JSON list of C-alpha atoms in Angstrom, two decimals:
[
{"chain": "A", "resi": 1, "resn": "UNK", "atom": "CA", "xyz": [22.95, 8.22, 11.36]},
{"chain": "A", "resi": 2, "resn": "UNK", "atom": "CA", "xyz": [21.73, 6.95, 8.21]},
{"chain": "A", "resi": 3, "resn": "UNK", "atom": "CA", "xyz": [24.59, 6.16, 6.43]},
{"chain": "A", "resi": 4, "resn": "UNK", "atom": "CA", "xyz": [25.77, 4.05, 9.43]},
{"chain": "A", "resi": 5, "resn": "UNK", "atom": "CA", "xyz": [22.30, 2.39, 9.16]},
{"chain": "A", "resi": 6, "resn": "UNK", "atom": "CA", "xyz": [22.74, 1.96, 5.53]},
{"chain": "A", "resi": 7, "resn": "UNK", "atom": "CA", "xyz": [26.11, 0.31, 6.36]},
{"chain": "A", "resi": 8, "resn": "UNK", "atom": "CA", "xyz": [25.43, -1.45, 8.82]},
{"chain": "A", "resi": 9, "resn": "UNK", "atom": "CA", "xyz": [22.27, -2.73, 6.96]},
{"chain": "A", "resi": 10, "resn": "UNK", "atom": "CA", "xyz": [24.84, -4.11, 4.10]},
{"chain": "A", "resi": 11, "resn": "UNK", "atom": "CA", "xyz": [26.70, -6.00, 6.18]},
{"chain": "A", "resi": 12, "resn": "UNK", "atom": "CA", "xyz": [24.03, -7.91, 7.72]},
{"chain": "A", "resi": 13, "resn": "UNK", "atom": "CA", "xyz": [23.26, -8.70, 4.64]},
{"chain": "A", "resi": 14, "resn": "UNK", "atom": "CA", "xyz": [26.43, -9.88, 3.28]},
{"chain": "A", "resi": 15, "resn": "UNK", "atom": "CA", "xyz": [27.20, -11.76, 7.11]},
{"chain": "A", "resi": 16, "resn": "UNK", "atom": "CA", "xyz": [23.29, -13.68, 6.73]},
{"chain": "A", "resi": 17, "resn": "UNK", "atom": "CA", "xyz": [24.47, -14.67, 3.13]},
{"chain": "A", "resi": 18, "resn": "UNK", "atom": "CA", "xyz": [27.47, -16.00, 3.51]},
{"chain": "A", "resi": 19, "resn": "UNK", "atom": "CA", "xyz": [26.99, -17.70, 6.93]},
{"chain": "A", "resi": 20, "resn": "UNK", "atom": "CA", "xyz": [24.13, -19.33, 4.89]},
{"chain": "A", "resi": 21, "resn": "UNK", "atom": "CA", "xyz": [26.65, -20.51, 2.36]},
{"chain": "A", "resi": 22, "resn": "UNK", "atom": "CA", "xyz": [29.78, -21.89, 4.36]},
{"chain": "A", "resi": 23, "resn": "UNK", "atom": "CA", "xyz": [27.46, -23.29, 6.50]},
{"chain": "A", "resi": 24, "resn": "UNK", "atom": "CA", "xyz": [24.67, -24.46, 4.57]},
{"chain": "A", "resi": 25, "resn": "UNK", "atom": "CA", "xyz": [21.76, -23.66, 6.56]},
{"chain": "A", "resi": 26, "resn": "UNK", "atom": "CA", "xyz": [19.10, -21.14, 6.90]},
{"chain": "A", "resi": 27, "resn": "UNK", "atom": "CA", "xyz": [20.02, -17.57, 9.37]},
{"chain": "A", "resi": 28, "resn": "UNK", "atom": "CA", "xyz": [17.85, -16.29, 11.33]},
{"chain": "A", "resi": 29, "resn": "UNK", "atom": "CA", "xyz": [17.86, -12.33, 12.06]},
{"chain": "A", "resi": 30, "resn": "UNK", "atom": "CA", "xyz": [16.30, -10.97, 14.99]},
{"chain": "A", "resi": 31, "resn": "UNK", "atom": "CA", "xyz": [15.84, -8.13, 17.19]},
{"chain": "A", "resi": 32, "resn": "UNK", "atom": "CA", "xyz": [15.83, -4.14, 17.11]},
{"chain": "A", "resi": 33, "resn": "UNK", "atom": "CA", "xyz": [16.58, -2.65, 13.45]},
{"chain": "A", "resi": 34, "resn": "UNK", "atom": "CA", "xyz": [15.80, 0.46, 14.38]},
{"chain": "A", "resi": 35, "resn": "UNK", "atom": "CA", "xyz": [13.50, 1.07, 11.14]},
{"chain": "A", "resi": 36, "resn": "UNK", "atom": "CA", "xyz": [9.79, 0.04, 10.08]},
{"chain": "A", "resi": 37, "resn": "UNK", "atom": "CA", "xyz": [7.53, -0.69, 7.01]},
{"chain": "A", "resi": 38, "resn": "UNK", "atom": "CA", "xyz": [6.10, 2.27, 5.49]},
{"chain": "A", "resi": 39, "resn": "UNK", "atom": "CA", "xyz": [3.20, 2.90, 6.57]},
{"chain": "A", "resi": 40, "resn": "UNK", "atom": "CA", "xyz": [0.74, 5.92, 6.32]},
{"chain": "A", "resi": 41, "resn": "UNK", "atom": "CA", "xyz": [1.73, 6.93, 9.88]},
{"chain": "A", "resi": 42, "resn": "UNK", "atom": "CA", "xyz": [5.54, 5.72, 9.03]},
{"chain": "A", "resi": 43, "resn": "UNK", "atom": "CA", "xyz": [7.99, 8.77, 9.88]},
{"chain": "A", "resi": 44, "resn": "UNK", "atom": "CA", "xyz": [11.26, 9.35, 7.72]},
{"chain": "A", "resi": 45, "resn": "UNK", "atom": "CA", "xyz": [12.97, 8.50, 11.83]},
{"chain": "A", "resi": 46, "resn": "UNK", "atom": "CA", "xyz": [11.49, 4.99, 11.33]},
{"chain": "A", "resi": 47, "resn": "UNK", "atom": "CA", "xyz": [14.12, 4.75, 8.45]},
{"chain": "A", "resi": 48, "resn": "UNK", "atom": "CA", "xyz": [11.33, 2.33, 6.41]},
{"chain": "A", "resi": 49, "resn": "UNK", "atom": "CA", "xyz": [14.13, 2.77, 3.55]},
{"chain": "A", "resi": 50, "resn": "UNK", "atom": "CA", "xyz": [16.42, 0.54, 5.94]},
{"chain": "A", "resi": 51, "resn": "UNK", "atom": "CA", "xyz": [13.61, -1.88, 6.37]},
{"chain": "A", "resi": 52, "resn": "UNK", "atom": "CA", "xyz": [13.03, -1.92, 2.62]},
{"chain": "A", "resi": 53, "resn": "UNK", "atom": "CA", "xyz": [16.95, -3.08, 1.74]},
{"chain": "A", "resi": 54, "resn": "UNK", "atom": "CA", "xyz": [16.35, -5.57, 4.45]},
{"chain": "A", "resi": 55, "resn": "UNK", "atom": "CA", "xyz": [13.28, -7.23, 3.37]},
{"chain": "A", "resi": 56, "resn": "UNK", "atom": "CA", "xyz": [14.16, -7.00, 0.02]},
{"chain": "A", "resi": 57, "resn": "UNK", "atom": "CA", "xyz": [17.23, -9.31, 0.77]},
{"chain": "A", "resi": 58, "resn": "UNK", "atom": "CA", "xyz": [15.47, -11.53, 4.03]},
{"chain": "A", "resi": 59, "resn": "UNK", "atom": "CA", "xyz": [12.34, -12.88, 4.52]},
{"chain": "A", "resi": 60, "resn": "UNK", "atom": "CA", "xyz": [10.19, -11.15, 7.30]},
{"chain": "A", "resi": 61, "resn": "UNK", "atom": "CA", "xyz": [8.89, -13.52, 9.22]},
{"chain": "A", "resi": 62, "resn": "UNK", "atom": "CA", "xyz": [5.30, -11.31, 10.17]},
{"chain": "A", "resi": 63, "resn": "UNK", "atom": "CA", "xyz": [4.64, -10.77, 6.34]},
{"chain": "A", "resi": 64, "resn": "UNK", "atom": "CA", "xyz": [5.58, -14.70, 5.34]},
{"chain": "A", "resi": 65, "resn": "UNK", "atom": "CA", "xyz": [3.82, -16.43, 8.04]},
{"chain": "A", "resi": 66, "resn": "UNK", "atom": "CA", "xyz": [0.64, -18.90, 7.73]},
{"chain": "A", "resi": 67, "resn": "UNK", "atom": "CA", "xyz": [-0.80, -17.44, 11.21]},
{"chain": "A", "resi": 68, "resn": "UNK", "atom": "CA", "xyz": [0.19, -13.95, 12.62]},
{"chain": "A", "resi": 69, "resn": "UNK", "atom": "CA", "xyz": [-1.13, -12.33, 15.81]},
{"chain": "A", "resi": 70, "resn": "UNK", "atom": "CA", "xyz": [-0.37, -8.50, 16.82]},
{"chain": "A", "resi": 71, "resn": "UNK", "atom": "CA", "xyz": [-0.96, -6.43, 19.59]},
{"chain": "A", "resi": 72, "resn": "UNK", "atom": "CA", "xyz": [-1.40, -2.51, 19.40]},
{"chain": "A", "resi": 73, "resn": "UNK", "atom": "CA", "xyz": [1.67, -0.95, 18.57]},
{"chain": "A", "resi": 74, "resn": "UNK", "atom": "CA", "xyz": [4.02, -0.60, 16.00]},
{"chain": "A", "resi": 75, "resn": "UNK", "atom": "CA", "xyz": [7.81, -1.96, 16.41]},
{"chain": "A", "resi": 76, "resn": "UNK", "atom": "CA", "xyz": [11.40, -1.72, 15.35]},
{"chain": "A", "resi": 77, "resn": "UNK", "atom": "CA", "xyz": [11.71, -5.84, 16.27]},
{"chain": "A", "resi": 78, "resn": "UNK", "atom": "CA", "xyz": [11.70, -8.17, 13.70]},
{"chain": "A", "resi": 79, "resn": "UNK", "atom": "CA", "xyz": [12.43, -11.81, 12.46]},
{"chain": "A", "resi": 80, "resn": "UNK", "atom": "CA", "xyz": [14.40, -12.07, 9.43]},
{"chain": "A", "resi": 81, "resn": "UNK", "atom": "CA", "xyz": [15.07, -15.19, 8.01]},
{"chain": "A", "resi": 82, "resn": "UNK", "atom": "CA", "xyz": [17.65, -16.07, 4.92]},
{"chain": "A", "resi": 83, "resn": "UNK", "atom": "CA", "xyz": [17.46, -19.47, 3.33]},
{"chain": "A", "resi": 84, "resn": "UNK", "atom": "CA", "xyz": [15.44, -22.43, 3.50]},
{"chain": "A", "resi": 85, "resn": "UNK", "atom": "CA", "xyz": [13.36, -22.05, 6.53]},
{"chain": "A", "resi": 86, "resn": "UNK", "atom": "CA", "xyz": [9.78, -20.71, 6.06]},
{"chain": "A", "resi": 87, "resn": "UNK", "atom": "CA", "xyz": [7.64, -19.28, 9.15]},
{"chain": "A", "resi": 88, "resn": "UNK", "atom": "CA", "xyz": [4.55, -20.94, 10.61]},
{"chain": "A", "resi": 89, "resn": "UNK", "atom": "CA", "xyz": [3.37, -18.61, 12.98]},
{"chain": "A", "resi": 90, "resn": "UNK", "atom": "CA", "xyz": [4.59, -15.30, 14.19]},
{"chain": "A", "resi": 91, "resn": "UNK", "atom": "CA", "xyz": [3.16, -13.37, 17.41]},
{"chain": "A", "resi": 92, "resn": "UNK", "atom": "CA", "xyz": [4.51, -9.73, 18.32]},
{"chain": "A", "resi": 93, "resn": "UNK", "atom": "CA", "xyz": [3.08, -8.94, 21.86]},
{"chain": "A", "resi": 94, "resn": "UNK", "atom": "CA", "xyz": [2.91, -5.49, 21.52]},
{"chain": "A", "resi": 95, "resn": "UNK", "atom": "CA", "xyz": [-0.05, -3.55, 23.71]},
{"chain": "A", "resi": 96, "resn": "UNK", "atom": "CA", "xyz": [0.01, -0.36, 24.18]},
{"chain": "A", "resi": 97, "resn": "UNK", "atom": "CA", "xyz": [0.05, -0.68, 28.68]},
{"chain": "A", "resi": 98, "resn": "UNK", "atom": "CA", "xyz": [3.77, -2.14, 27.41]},
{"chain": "A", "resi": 99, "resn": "UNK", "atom": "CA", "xyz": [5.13, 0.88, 26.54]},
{"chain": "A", "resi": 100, "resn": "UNK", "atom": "CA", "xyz": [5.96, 2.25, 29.49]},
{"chain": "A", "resi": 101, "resn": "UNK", "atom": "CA", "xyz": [8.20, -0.52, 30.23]},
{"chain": "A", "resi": 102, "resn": "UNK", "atom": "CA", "xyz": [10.43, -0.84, 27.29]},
{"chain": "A", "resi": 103, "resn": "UNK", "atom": "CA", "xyz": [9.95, 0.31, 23.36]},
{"chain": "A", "resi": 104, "resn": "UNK", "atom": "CA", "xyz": [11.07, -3.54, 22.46]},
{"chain": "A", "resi": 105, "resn": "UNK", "atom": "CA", "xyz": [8.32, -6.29, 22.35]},
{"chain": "A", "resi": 106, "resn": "UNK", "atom": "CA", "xyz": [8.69, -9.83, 22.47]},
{"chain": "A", "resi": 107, "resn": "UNK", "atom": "CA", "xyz": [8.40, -11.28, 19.33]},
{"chain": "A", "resi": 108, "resn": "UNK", "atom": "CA", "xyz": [8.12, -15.29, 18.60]},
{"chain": "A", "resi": 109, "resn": "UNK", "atom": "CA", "xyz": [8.08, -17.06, 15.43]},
{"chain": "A", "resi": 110, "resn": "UNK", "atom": "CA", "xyz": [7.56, -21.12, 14.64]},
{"chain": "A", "resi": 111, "resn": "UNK", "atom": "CA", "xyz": [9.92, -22.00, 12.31]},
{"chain": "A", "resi": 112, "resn": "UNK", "atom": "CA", "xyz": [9.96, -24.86, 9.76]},
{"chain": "A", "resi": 113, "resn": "UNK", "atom": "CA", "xyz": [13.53, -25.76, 8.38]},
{"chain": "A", "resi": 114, "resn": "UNK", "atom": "CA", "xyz": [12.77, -26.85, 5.06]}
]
């Protein structure tokens, strides 16, 4: 599946940049990507190479924040944001007695539109 995530990955790229342009405003990206930062416990199925081409292009809203708050686990769920818009706070409520319901957390971000 890689080289549909690698696709797919490129157009969401291309689709954030020029809905940005016609439109002249910031995009915001959000949900399940499927991948994750590399990490020391990172595993090649967490496609971090995916995540990589993605936050080399977007702005990850849990790295750029002022304030950030975590729970336990890791995630696939993210905030990207392309353009002028910079993130305040982000929280990712993502404790481990979760789990058993779903392997998506909730994830909120405060948002600034510069």
């Amino acid at each position: 599946e890689m080289q549909v995530m690698q696709s797919q990955s490129d157009e969401l790229i291309s689709l954030v940049g020029a809905l940005g342009s016609e439109y002249n405003c910031p995009v915001f990206s959000v949900g399940d990507f499927n991948a994750m930062e590399r990490t020391a416990e990172t595993g090649e199925l967490d496609a971090p190479e995916i995540y990589e081409k993605l936050a080399g292009s977007l702005t990850d809203s849990k790295y750029s924040a002022v304030q950030t708050s975590f729970g336990t686990e890791c995630a696939y769920d993210h905030i990207f944001i392309y353009g002028s818009a910079s993130a305040q706070s982000f929280t990712m409520l993502s404790d481990d007695y979760m789990s058993a319901v779903s392997d998506h957390y909730p994830v909120y971000a405060d948002i600034v539109i510069d």
